mmCIF file of C-alpha atoms in Angstrom:
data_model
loop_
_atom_site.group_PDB
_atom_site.id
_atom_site.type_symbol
_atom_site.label_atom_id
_atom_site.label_comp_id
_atom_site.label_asym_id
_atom_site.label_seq_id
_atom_site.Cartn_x
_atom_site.Cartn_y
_atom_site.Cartn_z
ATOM 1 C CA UNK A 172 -6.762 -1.003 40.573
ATOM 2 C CA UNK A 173 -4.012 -1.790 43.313
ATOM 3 C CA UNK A 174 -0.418 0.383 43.228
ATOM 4 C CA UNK A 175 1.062 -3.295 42.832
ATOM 5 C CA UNK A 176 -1.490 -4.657 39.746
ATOM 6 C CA UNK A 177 -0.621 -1.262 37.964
ATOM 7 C CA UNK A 178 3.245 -1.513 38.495
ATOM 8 C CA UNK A 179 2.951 -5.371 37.004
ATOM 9 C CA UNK A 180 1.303 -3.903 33.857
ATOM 10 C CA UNK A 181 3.346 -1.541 33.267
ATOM 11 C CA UNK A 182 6.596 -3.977 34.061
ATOM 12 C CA UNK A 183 4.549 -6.298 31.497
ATOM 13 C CA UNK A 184 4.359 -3.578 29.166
ATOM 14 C CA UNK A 185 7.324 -2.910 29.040
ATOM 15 C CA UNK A 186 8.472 -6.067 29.150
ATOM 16 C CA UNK A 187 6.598 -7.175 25.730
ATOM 17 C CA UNK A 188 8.451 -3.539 24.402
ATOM 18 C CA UNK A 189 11.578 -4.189 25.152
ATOM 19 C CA UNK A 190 10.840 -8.133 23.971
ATOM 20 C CA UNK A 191 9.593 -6.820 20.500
ATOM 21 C CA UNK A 192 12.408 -4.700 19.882
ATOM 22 C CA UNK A 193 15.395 -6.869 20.861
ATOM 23 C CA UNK A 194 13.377 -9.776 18.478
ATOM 24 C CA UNK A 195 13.289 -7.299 15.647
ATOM 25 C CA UNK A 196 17.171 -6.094 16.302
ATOM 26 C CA UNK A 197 18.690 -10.113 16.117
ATOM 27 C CA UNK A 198 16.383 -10.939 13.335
ATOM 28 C CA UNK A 199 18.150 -10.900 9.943
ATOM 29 C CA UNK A 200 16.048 -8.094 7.887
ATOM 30 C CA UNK A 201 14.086 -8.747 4.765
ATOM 31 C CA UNK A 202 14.335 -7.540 1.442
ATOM 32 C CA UNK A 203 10.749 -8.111 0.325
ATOM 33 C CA UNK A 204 7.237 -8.679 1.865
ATOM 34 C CA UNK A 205 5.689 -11.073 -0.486
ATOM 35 C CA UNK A 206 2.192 -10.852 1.591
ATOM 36 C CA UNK A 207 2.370 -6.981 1.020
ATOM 37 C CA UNK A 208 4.300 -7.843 -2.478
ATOM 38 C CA UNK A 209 6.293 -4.685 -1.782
ATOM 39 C CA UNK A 210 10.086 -4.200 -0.722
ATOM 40 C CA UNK A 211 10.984 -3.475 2.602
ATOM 41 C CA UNK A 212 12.750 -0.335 3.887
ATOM 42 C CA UNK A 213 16.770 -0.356 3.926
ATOM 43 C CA UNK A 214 18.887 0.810 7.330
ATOM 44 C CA UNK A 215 18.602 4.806 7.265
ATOM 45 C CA UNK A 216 21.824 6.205 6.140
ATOM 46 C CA UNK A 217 23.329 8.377 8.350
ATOM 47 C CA UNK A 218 24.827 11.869 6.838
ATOM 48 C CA UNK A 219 25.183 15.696 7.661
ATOM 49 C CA UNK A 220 22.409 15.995 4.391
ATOM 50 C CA UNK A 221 19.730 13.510 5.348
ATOM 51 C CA UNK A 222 19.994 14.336 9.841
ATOM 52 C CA UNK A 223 19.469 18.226 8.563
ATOM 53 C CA UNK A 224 16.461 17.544 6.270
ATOM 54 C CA UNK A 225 14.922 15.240 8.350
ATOM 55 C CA UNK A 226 14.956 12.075 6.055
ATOM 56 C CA UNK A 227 17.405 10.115 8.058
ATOM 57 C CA UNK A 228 14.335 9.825 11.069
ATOM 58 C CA UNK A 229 11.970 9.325 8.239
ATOM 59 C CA UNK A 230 13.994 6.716 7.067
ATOM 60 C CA UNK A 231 14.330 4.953 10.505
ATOM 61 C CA UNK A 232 10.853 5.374 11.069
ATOM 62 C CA UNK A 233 9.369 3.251 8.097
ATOM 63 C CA UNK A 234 12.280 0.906 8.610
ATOM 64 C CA UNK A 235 12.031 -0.202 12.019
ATOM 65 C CA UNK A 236 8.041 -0.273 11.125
ATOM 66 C CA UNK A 237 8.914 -2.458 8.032
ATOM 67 C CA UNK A 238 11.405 -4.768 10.176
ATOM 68 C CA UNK A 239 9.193 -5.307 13.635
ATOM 69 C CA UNK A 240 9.129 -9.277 14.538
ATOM 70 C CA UNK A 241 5.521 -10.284 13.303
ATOM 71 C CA UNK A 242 4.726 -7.488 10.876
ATOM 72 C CA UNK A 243 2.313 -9.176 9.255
ATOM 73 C CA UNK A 244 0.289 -9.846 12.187
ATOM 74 C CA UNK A 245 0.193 -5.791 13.575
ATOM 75 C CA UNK A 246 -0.696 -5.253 9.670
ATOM 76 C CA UNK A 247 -3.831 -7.597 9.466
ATOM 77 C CA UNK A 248 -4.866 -6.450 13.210
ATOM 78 C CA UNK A 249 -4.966 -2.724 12.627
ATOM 79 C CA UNK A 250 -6.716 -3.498 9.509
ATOM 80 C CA UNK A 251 -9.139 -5.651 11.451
ATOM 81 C CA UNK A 252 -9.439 -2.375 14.689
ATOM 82 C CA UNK A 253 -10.614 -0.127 11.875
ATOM 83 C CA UNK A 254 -13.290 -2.700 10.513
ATOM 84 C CA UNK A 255 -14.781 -3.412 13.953
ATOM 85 C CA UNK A 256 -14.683 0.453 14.613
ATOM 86 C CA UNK A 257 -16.922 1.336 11.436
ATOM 87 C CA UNK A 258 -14.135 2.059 9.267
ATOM 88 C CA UNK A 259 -14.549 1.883 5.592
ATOM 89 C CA UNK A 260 -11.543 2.223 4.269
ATOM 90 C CA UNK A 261 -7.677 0.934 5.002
ATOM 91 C CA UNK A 262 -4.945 2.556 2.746
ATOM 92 C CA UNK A 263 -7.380 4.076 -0.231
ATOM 93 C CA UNK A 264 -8.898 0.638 -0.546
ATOM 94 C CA UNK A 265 -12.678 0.070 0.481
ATOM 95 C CA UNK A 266 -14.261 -2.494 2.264
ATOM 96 C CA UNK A 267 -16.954 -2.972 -0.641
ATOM 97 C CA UNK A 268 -19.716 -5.302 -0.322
ATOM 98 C CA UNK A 269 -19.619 -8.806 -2.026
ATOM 99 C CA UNK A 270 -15.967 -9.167 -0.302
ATOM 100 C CA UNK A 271 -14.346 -6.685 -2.590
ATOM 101 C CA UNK A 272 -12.176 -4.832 -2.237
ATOM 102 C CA UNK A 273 -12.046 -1.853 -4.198
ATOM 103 C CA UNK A 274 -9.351 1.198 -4.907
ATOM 104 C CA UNK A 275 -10.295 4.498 -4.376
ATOM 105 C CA UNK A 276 -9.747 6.151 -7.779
ATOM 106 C CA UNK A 277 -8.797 10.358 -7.131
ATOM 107 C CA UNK A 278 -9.856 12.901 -9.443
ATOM 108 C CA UNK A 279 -7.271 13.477 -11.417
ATOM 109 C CA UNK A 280 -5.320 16.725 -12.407
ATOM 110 C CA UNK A 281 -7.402 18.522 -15.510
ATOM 111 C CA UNK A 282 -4.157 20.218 -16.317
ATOM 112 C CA UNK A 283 -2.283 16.633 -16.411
ATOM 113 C CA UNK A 284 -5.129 15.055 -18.269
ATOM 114 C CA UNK A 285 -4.906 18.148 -20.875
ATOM 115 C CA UNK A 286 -1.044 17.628 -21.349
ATOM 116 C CA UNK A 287 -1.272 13.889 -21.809
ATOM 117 C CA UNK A 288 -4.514 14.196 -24.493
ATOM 118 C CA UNK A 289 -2.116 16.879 -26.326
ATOM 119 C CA UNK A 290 0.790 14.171 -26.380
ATOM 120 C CA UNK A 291 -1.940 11.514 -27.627
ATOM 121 C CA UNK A 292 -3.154 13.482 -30.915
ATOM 122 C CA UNK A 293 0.536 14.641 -31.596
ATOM 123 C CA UNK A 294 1.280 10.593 -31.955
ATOM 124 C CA UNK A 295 -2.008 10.551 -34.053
ATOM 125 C CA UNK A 296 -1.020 13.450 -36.460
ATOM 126 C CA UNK A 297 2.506 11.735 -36.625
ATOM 127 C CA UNK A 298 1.213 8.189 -37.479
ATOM 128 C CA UNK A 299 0.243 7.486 -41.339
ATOM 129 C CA UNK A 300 -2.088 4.395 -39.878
ATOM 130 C CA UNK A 301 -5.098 4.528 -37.870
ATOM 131 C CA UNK A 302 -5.200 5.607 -33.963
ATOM 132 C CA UNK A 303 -7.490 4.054 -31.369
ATOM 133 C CA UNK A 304 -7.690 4.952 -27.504
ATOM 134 C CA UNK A 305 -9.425 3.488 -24.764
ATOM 135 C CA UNK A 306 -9.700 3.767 -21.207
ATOM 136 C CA UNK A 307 -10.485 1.044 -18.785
ATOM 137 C CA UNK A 308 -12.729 2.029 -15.882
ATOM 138 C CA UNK A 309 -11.711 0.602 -12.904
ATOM 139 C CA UNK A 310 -14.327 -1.689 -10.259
ATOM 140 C CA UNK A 311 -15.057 1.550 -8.059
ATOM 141 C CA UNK A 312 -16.964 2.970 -11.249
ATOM 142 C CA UNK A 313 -18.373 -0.050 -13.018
ATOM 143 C CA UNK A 314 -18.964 -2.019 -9.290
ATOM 144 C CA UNK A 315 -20.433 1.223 -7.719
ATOM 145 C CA UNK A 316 -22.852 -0.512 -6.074
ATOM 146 C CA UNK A 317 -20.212 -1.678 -4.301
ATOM 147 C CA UNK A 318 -18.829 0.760 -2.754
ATOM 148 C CA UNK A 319 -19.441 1.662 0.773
ATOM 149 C CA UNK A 320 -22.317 4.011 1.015
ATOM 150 C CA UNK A 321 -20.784 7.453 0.398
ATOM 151 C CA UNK A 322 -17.250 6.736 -0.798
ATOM 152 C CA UNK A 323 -15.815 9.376 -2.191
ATOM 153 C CA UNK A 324 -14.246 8.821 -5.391
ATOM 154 C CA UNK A 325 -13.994 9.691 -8.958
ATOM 155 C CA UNK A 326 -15.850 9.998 -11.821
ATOM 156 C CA UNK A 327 -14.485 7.823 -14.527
ATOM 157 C CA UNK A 328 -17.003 8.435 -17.198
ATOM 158 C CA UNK A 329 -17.604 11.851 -17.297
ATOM 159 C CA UNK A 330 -13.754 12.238 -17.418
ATOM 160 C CA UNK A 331 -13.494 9.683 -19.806
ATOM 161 C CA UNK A 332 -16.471 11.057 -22.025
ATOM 162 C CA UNK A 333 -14.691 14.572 -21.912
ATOM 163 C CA UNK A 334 -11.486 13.104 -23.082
ATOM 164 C CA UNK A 335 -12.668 11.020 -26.063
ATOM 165 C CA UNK A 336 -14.482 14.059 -26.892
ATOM 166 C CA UNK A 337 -11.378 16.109 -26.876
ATOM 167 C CA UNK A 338 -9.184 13.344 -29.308
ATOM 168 C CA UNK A 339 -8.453 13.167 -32.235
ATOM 169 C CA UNK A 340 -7.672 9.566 -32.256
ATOM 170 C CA UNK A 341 -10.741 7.191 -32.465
ATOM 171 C CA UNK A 342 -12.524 5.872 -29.781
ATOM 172 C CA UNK A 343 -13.091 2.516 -27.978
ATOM 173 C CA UNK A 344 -16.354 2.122 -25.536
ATOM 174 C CA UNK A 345 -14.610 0.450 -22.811
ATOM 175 C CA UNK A 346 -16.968 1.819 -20.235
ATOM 176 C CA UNK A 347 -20.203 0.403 -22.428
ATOM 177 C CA UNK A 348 -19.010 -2.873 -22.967
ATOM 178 C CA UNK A 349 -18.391 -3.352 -19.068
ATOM 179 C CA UNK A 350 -21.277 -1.808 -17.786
ATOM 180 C CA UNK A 351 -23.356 -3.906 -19.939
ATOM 181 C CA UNK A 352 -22.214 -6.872 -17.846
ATOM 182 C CA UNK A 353 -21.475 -4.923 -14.222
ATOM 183 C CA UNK A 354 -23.034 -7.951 -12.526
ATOM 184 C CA UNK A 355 -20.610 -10.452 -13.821
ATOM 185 C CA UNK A 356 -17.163 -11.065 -12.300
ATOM 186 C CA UNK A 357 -15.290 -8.458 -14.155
ATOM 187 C CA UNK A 358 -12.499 -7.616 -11.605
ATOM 188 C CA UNK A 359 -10.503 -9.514 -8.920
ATOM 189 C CA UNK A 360 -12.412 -9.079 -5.638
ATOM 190 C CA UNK A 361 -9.335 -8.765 -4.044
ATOM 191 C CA UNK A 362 -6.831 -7.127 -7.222
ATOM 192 C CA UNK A 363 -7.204 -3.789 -9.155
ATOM 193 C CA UNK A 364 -6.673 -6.171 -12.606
ATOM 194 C CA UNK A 365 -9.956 -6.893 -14.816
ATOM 195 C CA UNK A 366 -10.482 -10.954 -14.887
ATOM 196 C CA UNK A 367 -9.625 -13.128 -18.185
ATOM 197 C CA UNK A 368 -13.969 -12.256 -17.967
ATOM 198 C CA UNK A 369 -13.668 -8.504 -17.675
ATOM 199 C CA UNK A 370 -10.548 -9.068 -20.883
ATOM 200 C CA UNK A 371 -13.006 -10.767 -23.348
ATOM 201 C CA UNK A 372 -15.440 -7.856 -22.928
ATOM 202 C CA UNK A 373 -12.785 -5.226 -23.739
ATOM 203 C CA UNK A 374 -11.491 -7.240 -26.466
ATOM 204 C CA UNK A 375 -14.409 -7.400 -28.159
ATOM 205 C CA UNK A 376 -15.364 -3.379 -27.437
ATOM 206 C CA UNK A 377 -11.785 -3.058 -29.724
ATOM 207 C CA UNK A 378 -13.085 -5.118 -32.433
ATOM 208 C CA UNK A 379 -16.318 -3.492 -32.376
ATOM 209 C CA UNK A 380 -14.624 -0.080 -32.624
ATOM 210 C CA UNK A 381 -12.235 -1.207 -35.702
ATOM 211 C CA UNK A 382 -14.991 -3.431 -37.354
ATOM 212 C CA UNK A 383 -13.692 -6.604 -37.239
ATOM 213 C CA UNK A 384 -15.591 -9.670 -36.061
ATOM 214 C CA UNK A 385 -16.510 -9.831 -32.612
ATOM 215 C CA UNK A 386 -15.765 -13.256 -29.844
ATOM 216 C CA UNK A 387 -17.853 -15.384 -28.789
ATOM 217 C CA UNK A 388 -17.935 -16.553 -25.020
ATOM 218 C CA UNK A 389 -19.810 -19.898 -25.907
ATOM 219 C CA UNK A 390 -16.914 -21.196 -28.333
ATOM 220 C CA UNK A 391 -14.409 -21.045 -25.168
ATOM 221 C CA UNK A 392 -13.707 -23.375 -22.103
ATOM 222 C CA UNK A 393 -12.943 -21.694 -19.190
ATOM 223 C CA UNK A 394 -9.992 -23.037 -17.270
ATOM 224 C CA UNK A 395 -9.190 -22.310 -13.501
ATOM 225 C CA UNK A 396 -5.754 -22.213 -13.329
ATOM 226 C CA UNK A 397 -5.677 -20.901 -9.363
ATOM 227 C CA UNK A 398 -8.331 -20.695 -7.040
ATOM 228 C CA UNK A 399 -5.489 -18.703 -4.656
ATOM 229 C CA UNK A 400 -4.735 -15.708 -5.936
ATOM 230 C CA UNK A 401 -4.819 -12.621 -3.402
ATOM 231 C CA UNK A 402 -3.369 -9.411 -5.340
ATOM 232 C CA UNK A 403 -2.347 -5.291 -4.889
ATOM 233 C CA UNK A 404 -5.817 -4.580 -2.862
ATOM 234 C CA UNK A 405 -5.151 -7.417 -0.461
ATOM 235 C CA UNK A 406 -1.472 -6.788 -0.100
ATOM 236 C CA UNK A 407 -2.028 -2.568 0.427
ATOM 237 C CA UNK A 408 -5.421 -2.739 2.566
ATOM 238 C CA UNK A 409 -3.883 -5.114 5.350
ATOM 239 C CA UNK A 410 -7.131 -7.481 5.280
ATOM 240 C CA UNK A 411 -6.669 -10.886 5.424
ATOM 241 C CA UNK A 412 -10.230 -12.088 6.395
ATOM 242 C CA UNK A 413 -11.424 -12.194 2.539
ATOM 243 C CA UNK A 414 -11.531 -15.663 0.299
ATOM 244 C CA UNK A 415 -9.171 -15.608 -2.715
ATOM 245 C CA UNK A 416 -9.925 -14.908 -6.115
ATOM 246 C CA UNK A 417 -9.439 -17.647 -8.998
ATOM 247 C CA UNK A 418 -7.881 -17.140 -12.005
ATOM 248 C CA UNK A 419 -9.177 -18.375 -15.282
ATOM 249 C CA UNK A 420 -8.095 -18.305 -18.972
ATOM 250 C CA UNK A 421 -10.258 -19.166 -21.989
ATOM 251 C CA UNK A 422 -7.836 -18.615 -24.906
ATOM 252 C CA UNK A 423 -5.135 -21.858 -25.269
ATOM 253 C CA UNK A 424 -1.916 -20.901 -24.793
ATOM 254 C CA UNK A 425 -0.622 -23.036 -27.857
ATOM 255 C CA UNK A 426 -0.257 -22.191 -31.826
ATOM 256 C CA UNK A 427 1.677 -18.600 -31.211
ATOM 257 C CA UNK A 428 5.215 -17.362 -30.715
ATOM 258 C CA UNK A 429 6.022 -15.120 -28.204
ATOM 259 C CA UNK A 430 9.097 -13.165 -28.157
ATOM 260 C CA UNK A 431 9.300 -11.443 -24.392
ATOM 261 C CA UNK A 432 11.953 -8.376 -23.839
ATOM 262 C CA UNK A 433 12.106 -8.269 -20.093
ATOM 263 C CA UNK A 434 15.713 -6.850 -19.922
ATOM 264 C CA UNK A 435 16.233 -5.892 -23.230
ATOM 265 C CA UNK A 436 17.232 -8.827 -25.205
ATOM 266 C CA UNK A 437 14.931 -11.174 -27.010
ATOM 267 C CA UNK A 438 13.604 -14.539 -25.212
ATOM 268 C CA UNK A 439 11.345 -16.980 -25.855
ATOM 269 C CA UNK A 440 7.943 -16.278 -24.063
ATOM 270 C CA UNK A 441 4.722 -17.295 -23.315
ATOM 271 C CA UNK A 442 1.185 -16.201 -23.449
ATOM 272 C CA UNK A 443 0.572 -17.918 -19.777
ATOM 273 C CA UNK A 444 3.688 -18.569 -17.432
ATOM 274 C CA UNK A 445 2.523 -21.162 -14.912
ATOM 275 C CA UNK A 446 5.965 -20.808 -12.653
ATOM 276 C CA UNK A 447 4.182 -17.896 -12.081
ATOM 277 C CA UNK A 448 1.437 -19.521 -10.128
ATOM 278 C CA UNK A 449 3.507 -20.990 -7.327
ATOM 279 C CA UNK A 450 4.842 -17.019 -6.413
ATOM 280 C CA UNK A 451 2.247 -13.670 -4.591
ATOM 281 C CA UNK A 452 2.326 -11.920 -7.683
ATOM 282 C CA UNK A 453 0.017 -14.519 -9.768
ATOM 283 C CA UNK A 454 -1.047 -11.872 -12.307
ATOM 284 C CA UNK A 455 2.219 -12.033 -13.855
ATOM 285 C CA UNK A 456 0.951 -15.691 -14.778
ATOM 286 C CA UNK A 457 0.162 -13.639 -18.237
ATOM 287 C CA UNK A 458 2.827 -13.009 -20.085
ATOM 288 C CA UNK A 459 5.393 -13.277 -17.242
ATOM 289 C CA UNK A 460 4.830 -10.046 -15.813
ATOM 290 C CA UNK A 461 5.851 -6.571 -16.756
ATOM 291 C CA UNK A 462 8.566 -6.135 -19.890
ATOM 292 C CA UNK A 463 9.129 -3.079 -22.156
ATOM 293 C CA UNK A 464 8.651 -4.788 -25.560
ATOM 294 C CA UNK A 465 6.541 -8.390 -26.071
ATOM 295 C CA UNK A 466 5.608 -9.291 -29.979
ATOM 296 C CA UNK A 467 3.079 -12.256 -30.483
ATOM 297 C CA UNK A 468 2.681 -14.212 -34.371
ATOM 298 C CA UNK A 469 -0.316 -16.279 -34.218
ATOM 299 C CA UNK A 470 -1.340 -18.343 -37.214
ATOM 300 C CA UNK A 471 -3.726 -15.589 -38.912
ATOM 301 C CA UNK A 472 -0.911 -14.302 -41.175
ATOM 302 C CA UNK A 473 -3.570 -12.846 -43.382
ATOM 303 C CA UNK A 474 -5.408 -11.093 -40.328
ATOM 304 C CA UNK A 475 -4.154 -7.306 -39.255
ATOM 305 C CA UNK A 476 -0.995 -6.312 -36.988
ATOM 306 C CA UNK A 477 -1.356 -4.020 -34.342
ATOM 307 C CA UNK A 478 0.908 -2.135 -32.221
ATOM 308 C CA UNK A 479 -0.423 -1.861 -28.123
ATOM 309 C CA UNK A 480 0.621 1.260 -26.325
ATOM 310 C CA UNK A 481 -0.771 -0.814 -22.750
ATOM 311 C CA UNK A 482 -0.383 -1.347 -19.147
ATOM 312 C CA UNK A 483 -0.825 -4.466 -16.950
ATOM 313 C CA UNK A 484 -3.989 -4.317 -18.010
ATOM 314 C CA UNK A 485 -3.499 -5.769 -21.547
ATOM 315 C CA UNK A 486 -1.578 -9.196 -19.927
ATOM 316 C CA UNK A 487 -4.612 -10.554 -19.643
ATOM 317 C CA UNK A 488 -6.428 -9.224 -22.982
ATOM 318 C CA UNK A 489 -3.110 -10.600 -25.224
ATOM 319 C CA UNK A 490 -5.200 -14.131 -25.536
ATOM 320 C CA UNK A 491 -8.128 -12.979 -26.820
ATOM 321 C CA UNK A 492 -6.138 -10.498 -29.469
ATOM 322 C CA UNK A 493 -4.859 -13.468 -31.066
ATOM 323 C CA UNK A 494 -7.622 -14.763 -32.144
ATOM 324 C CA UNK A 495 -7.987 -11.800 -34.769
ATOM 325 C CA UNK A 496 -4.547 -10.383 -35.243
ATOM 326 C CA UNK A 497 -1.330 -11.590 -36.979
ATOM 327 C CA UNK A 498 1.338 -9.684 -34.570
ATOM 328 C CA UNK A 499 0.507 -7.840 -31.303
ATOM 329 C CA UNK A 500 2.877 -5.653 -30.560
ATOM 330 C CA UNK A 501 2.279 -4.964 -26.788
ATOM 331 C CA UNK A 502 4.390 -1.607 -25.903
ATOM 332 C CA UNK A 503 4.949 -0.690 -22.334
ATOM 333 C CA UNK A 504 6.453 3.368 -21.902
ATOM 334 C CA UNK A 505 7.555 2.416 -18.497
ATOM 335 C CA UNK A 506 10.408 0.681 -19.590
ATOM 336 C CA UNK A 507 10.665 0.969 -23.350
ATOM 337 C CA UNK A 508 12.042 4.680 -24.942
ATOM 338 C CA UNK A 509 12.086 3.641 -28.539
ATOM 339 C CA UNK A 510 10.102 6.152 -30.839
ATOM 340 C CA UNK A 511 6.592 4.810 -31.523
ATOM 341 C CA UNK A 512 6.534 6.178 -35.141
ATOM 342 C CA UNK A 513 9.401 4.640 -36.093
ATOM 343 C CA UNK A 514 8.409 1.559 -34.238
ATOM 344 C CA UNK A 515 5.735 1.667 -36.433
ATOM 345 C CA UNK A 516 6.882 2.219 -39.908
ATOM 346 C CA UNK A 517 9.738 -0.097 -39.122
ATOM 347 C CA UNK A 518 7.483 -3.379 -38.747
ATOM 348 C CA UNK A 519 4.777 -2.355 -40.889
ATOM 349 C CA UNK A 520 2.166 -2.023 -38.679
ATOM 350 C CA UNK A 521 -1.344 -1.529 -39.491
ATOM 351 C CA UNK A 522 -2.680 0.028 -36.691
ATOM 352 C CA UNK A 523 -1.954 1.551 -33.443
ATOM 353 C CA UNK A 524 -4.134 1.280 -30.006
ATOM 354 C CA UNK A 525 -3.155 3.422 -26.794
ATOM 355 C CA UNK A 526 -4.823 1.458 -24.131
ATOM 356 C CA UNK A 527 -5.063 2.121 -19.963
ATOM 357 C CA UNK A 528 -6.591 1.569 -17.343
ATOM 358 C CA UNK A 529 -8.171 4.351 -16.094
ATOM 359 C CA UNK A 530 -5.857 4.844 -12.874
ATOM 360 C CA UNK A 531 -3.392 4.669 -15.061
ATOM 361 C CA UNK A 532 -3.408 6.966 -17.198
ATOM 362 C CA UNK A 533 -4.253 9.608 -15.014
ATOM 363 C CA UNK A 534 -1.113 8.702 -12.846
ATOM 364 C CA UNK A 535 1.580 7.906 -15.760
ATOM 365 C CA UNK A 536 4.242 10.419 -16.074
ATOM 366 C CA UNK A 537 5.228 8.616 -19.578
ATOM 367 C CA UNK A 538 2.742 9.489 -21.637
ATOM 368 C CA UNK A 539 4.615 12.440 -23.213
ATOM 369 C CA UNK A 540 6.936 9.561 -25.123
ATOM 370 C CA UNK A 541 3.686 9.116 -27.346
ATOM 371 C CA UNK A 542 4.971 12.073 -29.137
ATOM 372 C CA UNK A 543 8.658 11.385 -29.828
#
């Protein structure tokens, strides 16, 4: 290579540099990322405190990476460098087989998990009604096969088998009712969220466990309501080479009231939100998305009540509860601090289920409000 050649690609180089940066300096800065469904970094604030501890750098670090002019191009490109290169893996999420993308799921803290059970059967010596707990596995333990060969990750149901052991509260097979159908379209190929599918199956493992009459798949119609959704895996891995996922429900939305607390106050709500369609986050097309308190009255006012200690998870299970309870009572402890047991013996409730995902769980720092 000629003295010349190399100074004109190096003058190029820096030229595109220099380009980039003033871009990304006139720009006006976004608040959100709606591919990466995340918000963006604000301007570092600059004080004594935060140049001494190091966080103003930090700060301007992760925002002039969140604000470069085409972010969302570098984002999908790196993620497509470490495919080519043999990578299997891009931000904890795994290039799985099938175009699936799949979480990694860490072993959680035994001392955690130990703390949270004890919190759990404190609520169940408190309540005067019946206690059920389940635990959702997640796709990188039901979809194993999967997973790229030799990705590490945990192992839901010997940790979940240990913990229902452990409880005093009673037990729903949430594991056995999804393995039993691991080759069916249980999770989002490109979300961590269980389909309206993967729902129906966990629904009925809850009726099983309290004895009431189980669903059956043949009396629905399925109805695609998208055929664009791409959700969290998409948005954290960086790929962008993978097909969407379609959303479907089977349960009509009609013949129930829903009351939705998203900010406190009562408002009308809905079992399925379709404004929610046209936005990234189309998950929140159940229920409207995450709210500390939402009560449903369906038209079985002879059938049980039941009160839902849930995550996300249980948005898309809500349909197919109707169809054998009189009030659900969906409670989220991320945003709602009321007392469960007085929750409880204030609307008569008949029984109580503590229901996560697996991930979940093991991550919530919450779960001690189960025994206020």
């Amino acid at each position: 290579m000629s003295k010349k050649f190399s100074i004109f690609l190096s003058a190029l180089f820096c030229t595109f540099i220099g380009g980039v940066a003033v871009i990304s300096l006139l720009l006006p800065d976004k608040d959100f990322s709606p591919l990466e469904n995340r918000y963006l970094q604000d301007p570092p604030r600059l004080s004594l405190e935060n140049l001494n501890s190091g966080k103003f750098m930090e700060d301007a670090e992760d925002y002039v990476s969140d604000h470069i002019v085409g972010r969302d191009f570098w984002v999908a490109a790196k993620a497509w460098s470490e495919r080519l290169s043999g990578k299997k893996e891009s931000n904890g999420v795994y290039f799985g087989k099938q175009d699936t993308l799949i979480n990694q799921v860490d072993t959680p803290s035994q001392a955690k998990l130990d703390k949270d059970m004890g919190y759990l059967d404190t609520l169940v010596g408190n309540m005067s009604v019946p206690v059920y707990f389940g635990l959702i596995p997640s796709a990188a333990e039901i979809w194993k096969d999967r997973l790229p060969e030799g990705a590490p990750t945990a192992d839901e149901k010997a940790i979940i088998d240990k913990l229902y052991f452990s409880t005093g509260a009673s037990t729903i097979d949430m594991y056995g009712a999804l393995e039993a159908h691991s080759e069916e379209d249980l999770y989002y190929r490109t979300d961590h969220h269980w389909t309206s599918l993967g729902a129906f199956y966990g629904a009925n493992a809850i009726l099983e466990a309290m004895g009431l009459e189980p669903l059956e798949l043949d009396s629905y119609q399925k109805t695609t309501v998208t055929d664009q959704f791409y959700g969290t895996s998409f948005s954290t891995s960086g790929v962008r080479w993978l097909p969407p996922d379609s959303i479907d429900t089977y349960v009509p939305g009609d013949g129930v009231k829903v009351t939705s607390y998203f900010n406190g106050a009562p408002e009308e709500g809905s079992l399925y939100v379709d404004s929610k369609l046209e936005v990234k986050d189309k998950y929140s097309y159940f229920l409207g998305g995450n709210q500390a308190l939402c009560v449903i009255e369906t038209e079985h006012t002879d059938a049980p009540s039941v009160l839902v200690v849930r995550d996300s998870y249980t948005d898309s299970l809500a349909p197919f509860l109707t169809e054998r309870f009189s009030k659900i009572h969906l409670f989220d402890l991320r945003y709602n601090l009321t007392s469960i047991q007085s929750y409880v013996e204030e609307h008569d409730i008949d029984t109580v289920i503590v229901l996560y995902s697996f991930s979940n769980f093991a991550s919530d720092d919450k779960l001690f409000l189960l025994a206020r």
